[in-house]
PDB file of C-alpha atoms in Angstrom:
ATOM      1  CA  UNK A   1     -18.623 -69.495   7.703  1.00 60.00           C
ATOM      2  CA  UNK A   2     -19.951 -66.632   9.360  1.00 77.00           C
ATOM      3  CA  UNK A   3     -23.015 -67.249  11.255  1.00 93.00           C
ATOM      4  CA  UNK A   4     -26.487 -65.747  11.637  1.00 96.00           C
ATOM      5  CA  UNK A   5     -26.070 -62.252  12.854  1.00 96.00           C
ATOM      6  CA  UNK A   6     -28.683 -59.706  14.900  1.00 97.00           C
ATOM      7  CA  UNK A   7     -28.773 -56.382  16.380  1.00 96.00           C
ATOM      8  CA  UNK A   8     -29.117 -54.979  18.680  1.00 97.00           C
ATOM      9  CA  UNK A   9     -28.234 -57.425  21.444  1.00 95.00           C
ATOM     10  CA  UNK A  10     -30.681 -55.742  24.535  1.00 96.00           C
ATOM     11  CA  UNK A  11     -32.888 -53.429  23.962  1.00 97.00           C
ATOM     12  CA  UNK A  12     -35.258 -51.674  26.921  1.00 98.00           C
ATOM     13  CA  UNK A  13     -37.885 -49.486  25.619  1.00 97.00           C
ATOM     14  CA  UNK A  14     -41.220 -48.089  27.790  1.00 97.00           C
ATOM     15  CA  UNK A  15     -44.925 -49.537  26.543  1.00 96.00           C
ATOM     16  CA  UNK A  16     -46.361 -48.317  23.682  1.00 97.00           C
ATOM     17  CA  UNK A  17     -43.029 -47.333  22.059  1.00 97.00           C
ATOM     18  CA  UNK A  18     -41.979 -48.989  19.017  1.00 97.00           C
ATOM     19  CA  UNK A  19     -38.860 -50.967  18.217  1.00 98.00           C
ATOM     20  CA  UNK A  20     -37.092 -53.003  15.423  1.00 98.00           C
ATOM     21  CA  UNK A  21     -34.743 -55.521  15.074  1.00 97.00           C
ATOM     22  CA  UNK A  22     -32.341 -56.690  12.412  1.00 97.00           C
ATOM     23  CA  UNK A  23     -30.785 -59.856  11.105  1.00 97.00           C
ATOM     24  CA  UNK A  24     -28.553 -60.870   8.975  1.00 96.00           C
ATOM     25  CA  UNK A  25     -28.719 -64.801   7.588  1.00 96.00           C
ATOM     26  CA  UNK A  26     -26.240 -66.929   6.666  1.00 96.00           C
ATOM     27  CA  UNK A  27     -25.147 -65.998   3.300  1.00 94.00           C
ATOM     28  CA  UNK A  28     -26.960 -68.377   0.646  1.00 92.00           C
ATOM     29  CA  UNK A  29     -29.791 -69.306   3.197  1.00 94.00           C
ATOM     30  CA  UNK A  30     -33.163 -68.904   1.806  1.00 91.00           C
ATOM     31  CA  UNK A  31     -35.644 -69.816   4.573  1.00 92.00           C
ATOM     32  CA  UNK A  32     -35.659 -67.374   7.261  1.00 94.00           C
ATOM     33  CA  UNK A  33     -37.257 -67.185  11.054  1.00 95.00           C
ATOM     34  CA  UNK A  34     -37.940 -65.091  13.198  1.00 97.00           C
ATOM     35  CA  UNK A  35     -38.783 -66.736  16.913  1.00 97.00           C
ATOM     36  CA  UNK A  36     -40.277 -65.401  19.992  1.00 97.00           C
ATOM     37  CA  UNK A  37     -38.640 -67.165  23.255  1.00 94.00           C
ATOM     38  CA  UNK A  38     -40.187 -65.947  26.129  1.00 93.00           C
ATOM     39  CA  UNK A  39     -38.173 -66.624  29.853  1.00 88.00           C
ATOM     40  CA  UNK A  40     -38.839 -70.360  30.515  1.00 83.00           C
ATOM     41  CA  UNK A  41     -40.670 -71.431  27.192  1.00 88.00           C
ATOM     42  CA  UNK A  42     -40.046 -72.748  24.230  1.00 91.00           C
ATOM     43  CA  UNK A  43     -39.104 -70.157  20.857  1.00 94.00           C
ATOM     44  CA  UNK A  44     -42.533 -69.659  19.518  1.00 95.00           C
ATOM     45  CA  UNK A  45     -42.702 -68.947  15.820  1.00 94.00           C
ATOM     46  CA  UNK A  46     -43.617 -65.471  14.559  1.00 97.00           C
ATOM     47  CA  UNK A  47     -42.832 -65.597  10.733  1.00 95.00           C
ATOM     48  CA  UNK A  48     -40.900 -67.647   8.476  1.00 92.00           C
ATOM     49  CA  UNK A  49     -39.714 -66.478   5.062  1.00 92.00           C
ATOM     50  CA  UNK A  50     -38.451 -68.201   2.030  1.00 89.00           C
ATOM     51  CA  UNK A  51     -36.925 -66.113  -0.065  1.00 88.00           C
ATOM     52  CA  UNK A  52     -38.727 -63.123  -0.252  1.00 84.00           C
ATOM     53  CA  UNK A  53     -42.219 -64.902   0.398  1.00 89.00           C
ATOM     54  CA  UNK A  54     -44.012 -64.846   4.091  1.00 91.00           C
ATOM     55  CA  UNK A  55     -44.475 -69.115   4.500  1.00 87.00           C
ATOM     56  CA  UNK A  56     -46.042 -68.677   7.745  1.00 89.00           C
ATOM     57  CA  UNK A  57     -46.999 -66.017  10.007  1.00 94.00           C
ATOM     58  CA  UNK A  58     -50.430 -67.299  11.750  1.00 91.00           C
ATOM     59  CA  UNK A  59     -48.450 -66.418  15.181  1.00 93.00           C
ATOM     60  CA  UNK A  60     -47.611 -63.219  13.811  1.00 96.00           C
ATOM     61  CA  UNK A  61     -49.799 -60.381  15.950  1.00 95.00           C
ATOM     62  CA  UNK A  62     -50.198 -58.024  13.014  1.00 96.00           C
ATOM     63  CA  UNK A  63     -52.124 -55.330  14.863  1.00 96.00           C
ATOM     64  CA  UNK A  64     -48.471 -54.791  16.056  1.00 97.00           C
ATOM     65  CA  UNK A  65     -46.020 -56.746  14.870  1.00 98.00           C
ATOM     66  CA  UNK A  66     -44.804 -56.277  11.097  1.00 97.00           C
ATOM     67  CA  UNK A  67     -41.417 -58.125   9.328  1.00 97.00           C
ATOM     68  CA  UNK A  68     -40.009 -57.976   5.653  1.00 95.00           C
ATOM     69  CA  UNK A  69     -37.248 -59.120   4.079  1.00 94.00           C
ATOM     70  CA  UNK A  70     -35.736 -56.836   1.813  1.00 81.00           C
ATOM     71  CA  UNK A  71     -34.335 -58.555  -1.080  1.00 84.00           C
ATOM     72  CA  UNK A  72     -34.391 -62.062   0.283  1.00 83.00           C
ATOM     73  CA  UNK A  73     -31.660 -61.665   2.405  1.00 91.00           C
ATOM     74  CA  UNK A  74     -31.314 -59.210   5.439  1.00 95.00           C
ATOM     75  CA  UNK A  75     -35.152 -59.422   7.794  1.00 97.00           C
ATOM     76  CA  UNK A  76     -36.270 -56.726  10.397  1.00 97.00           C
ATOM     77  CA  UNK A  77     -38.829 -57.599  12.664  1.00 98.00           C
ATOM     78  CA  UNK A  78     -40.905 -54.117  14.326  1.00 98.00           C
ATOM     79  CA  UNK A  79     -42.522 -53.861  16.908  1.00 98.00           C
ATOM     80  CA  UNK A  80     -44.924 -50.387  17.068  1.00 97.00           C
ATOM     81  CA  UNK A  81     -46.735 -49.758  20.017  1.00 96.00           C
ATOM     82  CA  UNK A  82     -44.905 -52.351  22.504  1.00 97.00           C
ATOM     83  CA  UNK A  83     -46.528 -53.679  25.072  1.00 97.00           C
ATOM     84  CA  UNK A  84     -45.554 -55.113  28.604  1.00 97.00           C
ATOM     85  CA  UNK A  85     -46.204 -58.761  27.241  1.00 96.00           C
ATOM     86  CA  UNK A  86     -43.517 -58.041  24.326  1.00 97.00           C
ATOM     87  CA  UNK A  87     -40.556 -58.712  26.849  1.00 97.00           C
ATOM     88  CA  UNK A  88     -39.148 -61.934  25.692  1.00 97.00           C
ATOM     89  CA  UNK A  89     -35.943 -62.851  23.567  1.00 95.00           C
ATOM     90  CA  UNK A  90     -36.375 -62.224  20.004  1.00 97.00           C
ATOM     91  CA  UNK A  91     -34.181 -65.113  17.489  1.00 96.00           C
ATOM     92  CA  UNK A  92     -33.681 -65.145  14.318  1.00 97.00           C
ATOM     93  CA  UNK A  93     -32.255 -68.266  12.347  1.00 96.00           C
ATOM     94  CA  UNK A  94     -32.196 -69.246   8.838  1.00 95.00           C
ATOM     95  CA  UNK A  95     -31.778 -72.251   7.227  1.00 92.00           C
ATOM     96  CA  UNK A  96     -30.270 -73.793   3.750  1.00 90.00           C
ATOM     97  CA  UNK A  97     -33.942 -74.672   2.657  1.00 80.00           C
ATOM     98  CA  UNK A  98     -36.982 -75.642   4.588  1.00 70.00           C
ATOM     99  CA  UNK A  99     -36.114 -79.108   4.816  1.00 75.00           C
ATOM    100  CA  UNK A 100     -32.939 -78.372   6.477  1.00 85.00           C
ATOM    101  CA  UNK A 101     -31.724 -77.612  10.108  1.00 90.00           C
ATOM    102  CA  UNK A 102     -31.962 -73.982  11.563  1.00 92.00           C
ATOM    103  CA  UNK A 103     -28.908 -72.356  12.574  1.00 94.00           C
ATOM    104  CA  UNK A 104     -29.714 -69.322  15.096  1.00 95.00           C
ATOM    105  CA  UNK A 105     -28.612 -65.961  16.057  1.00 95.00           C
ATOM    106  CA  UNK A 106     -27.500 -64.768  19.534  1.00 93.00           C
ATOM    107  CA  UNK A 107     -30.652 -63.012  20.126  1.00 94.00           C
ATOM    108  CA  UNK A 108     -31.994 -60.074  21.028  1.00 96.00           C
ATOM    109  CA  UNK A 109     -33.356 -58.948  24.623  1.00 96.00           C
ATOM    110  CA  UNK A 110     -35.980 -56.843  24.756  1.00 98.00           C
ATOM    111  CA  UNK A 111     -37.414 -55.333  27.747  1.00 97.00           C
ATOM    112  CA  UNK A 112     -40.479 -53.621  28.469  1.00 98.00           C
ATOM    113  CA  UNK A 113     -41.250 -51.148  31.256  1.00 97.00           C
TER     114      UNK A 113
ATOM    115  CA  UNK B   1     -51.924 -79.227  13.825  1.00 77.00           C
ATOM    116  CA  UNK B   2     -48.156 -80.093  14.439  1.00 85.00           C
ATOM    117  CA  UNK B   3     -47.026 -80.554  17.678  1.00 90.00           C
ATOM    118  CA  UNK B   4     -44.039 -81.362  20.188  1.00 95.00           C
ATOM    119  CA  UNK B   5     -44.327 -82.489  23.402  1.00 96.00           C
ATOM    120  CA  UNK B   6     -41.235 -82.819  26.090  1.00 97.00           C
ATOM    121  CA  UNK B   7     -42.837 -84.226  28.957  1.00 96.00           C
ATOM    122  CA  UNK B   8     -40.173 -83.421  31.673  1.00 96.00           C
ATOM    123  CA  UNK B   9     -39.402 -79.572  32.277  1.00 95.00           C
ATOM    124  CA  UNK B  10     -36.711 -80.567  34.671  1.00 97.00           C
ATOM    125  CA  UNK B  11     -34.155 -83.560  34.524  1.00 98.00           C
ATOM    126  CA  UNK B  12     -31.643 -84.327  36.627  1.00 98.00           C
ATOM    127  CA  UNK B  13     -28.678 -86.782  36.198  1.00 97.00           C
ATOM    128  CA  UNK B  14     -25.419 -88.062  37.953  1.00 98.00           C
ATOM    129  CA  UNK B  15     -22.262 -87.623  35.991  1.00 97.00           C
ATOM    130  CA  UNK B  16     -21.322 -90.672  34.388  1.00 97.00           C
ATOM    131  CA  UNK B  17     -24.530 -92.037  34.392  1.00 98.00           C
ATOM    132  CA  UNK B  18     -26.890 -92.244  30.923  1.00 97.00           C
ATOM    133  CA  UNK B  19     -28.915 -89.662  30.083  1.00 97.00           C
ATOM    134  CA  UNK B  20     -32.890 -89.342  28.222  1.00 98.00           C
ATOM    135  CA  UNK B  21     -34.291 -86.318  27.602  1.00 98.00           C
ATOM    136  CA  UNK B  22     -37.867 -87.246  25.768  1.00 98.00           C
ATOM    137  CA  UNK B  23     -39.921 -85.989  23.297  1.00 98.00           C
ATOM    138  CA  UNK B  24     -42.997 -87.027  21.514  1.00 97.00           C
ATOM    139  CA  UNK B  25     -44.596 -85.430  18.074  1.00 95.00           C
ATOM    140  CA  UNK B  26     -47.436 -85.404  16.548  1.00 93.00           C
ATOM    141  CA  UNK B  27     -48.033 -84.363  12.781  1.00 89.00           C
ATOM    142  CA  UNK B  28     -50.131 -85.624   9.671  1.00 86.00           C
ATOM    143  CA  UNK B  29     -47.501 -86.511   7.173  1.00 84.00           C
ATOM    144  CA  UNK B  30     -43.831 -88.062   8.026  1.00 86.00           C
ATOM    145  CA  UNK B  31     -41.520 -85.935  10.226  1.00 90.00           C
ATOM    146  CA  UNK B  32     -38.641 -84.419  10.023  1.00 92.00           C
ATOM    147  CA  UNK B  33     -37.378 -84.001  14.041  1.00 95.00           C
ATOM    148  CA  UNK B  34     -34.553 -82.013  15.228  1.00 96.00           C
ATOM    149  CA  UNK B  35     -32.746 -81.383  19.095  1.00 97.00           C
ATOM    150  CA  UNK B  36     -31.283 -78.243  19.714  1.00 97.00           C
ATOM    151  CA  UNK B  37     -29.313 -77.244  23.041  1.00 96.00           C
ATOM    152  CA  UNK B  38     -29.383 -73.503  24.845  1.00 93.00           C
ATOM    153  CA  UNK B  39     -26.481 -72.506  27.292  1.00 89.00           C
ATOM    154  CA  UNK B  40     -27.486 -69.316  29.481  1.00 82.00           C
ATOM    155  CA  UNK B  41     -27.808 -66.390  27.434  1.00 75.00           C
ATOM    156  CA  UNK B  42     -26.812 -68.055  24.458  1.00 78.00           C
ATOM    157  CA  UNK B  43     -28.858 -69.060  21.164  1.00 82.00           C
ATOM    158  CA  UNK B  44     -29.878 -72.367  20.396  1.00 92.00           C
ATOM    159  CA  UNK B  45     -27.252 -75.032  18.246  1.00 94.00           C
ATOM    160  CA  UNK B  46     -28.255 -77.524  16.714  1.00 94.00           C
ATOM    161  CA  UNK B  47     -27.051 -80.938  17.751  1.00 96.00           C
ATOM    162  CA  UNK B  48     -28.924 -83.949  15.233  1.00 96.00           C
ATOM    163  CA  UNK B  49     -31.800 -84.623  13.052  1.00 94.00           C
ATOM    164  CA  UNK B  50     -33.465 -87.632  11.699  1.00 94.00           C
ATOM    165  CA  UNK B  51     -34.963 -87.312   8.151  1.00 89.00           C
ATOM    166  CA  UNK B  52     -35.144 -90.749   7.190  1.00 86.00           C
ATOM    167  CA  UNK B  53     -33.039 -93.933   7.560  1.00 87.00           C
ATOM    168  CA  UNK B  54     -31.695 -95.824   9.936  1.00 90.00           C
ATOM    169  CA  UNK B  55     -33.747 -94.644  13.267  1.00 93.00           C
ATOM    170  CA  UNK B  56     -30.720 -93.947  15.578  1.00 96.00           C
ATOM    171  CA  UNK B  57     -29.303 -90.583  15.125  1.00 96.00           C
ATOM    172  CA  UNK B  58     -25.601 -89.410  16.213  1.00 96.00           C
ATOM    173  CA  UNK B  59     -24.852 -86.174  16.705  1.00 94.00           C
ATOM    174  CA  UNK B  60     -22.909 -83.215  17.892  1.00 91.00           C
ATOM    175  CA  UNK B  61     -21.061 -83.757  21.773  1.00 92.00           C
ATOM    176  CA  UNK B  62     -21.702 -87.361  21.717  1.00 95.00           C
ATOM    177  CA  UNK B  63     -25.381 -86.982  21.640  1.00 97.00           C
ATOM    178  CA  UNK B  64     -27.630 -89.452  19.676  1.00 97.00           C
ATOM    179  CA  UNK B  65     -31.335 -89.733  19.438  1.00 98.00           C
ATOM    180  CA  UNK B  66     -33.423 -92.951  18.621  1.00 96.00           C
ATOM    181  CA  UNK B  67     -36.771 -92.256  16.405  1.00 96.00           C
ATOM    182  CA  UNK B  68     -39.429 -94.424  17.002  1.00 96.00           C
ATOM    183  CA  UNK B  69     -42.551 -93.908  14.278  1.00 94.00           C
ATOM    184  CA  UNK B  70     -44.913 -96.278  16.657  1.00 95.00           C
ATOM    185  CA  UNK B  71     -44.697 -94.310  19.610  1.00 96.00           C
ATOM    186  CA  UNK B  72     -44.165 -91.345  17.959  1.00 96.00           C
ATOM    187  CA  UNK B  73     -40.681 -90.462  19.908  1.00 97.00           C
ATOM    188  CA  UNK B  74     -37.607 -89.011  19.223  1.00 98.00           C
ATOM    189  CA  UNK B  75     -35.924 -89.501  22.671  1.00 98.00           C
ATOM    190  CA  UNK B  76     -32.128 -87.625  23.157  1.00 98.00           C
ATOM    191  CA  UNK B  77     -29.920 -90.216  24.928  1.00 98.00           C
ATOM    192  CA  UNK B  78     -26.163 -90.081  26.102  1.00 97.00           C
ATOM    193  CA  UNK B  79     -24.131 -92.954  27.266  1.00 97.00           C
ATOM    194  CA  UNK B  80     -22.352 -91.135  29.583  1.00 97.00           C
ATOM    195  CA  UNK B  81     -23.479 -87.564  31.129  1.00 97.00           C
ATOM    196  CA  UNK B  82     -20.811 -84.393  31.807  1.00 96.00           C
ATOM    197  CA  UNK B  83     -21.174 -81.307  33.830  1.00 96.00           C
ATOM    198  CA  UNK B  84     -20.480 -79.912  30.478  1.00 94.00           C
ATOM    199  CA  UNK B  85     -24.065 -80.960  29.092  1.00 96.00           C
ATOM    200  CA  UNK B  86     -26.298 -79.291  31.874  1.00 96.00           C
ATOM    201  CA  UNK B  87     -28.034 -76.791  30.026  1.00 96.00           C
ATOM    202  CA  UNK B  88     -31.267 -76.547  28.273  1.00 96.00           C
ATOM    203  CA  UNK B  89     -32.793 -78.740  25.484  1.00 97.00           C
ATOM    204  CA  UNK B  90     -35.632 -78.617  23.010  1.00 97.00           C
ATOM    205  CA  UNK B  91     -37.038 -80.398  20.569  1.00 97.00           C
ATOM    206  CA  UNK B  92     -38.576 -79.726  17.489  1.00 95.00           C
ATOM    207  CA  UNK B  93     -40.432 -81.124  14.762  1.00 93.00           C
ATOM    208  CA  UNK B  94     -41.090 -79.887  10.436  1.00 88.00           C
ATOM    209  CA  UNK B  95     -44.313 -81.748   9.302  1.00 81.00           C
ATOM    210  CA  UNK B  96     -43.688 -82.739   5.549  1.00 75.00           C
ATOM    211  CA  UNK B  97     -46.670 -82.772   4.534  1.00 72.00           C
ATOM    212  CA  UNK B  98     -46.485 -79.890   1.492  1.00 62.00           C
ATOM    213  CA  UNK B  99     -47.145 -76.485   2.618  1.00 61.00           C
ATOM    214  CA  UNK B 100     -46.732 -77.046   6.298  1.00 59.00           C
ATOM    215  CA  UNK B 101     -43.047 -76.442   6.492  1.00 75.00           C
ATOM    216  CA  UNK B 102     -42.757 -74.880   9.537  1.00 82.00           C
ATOM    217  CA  UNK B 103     -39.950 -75.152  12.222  1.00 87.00           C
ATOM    218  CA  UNK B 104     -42.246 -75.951  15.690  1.00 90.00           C
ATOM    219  CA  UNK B 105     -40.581 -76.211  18.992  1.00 94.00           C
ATOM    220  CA  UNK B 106     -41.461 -77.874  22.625  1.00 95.00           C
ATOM    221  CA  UNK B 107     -41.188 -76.648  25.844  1.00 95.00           C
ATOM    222  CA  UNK B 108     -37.756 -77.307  26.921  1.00 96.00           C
ATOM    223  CA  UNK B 109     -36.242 -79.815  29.131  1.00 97.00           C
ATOM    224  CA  UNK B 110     -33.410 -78.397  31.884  1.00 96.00           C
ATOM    225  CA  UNK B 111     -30.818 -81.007  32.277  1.00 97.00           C
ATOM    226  CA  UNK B 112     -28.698 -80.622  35.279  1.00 97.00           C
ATOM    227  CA  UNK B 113     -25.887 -83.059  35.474  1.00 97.00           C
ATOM    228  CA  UNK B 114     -24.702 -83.332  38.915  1.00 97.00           C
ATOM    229  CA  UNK B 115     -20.934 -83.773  39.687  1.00 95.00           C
TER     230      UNK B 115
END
């Protein structure tokens, strides 16, 4: 089965431009995350969906940050204005239901200078 | 508040020997727990979980983990450690009590196997 999928793998944008990210879940997989792994933590949650429906976004900044998921499959995450901070690893996963295990994408880089 | 703790950012272990890489949680109802590994520049894969039953765990790579409810642990153990399994590990913990669903992650423990 195909796995979680995202794009694009590295991006490097300056502060105070915006940016977005896609991902595609495993096909069937309601619950969807998006994490925040900054270099040398742990993935910090930003938002997780199930189905169509936001089940958690209290890490979410929304002064900046915004997600959706169109349609309860495919998410993008945006970022609009980056800032300096934003550099981290951005991972999406999804999952068969909330109960189960998360299986994650390859990530995407994102720099910010 | 649920949490996950991994005590130990950095591990190191002779090849051959056992390995632990530890982890405590903290939640209000029952957990479910969960140990992922991360290879440079890679995502993270899951390796086990424990949901309920028997307390020990087996899981991907030879990899088992032993819950214990008392001392709130969920401790990642490996008779016998490869070069293969230096890489980075986290825990992670879903607090079942309804409507708190979420996926929470420690810190991260670097195991280094040395040859």
């Amino acid at each position: 089965e195909a796995g979680v999928a995202q794009s694009p793998r590295y991006k490097i944008i300056e502060k105070r431009q915006s940016v977005a990210f896609w991902c595609n879940p495993i096909s069937g997989h309601a619950t969807l995350y998006w994490y925040q792994q900054i270099l040398g933590q742990g993935p910090k949650l930003l938002i997780q969906f199930q189905n169509n429906g936001v089940v958690d976004d209290s890490q979410l900044p929304k002064d900046r940050f915004s997600a959706e998921r169109l349609k309860g499959v495919d998410s993008t995450l945006k970022i609009q204005p980056a800032k300096l901070e934003d550099s981290a690893v951005y991972l999406c996963a999804s999952s068969y239901g909330q109960l189960a295990e998360a299986f994650f994408g390859q990530g995407t880089r994102l720099t910010v200078v | 508040a649920q949490s996950v703790a991994q005590p130990e950012d950095q591990v190191n272990v002779a090849e051959g020997n056992p390995l632990t890489v530890k982890c405590t949680y903290s939640v209000s109802g029952n957990p479910y727990l969960f140990w992922y590994v991360q290879y440079p520049n890679r995502g993270l894969q899951f390796l086990l979980k424990y949901i309920t039953g028997d307390n020990l765990v087996k899981g991907s790579y030879g990899f088992e983990a032993e819950f214990n409810k008392s001392q709130t642990s969920f401790h990642l153990k490996k008779p016998s450690a490869l070069v293969s399994d230096s890489a980075l590990y986290f825990c992670a913990v879903r607090d079942m009590n309804f409507g708190n669903e979420k996926l929470t992650f420690g810190t991260g423990t670097r195991l280094t196997i040395i040859p």
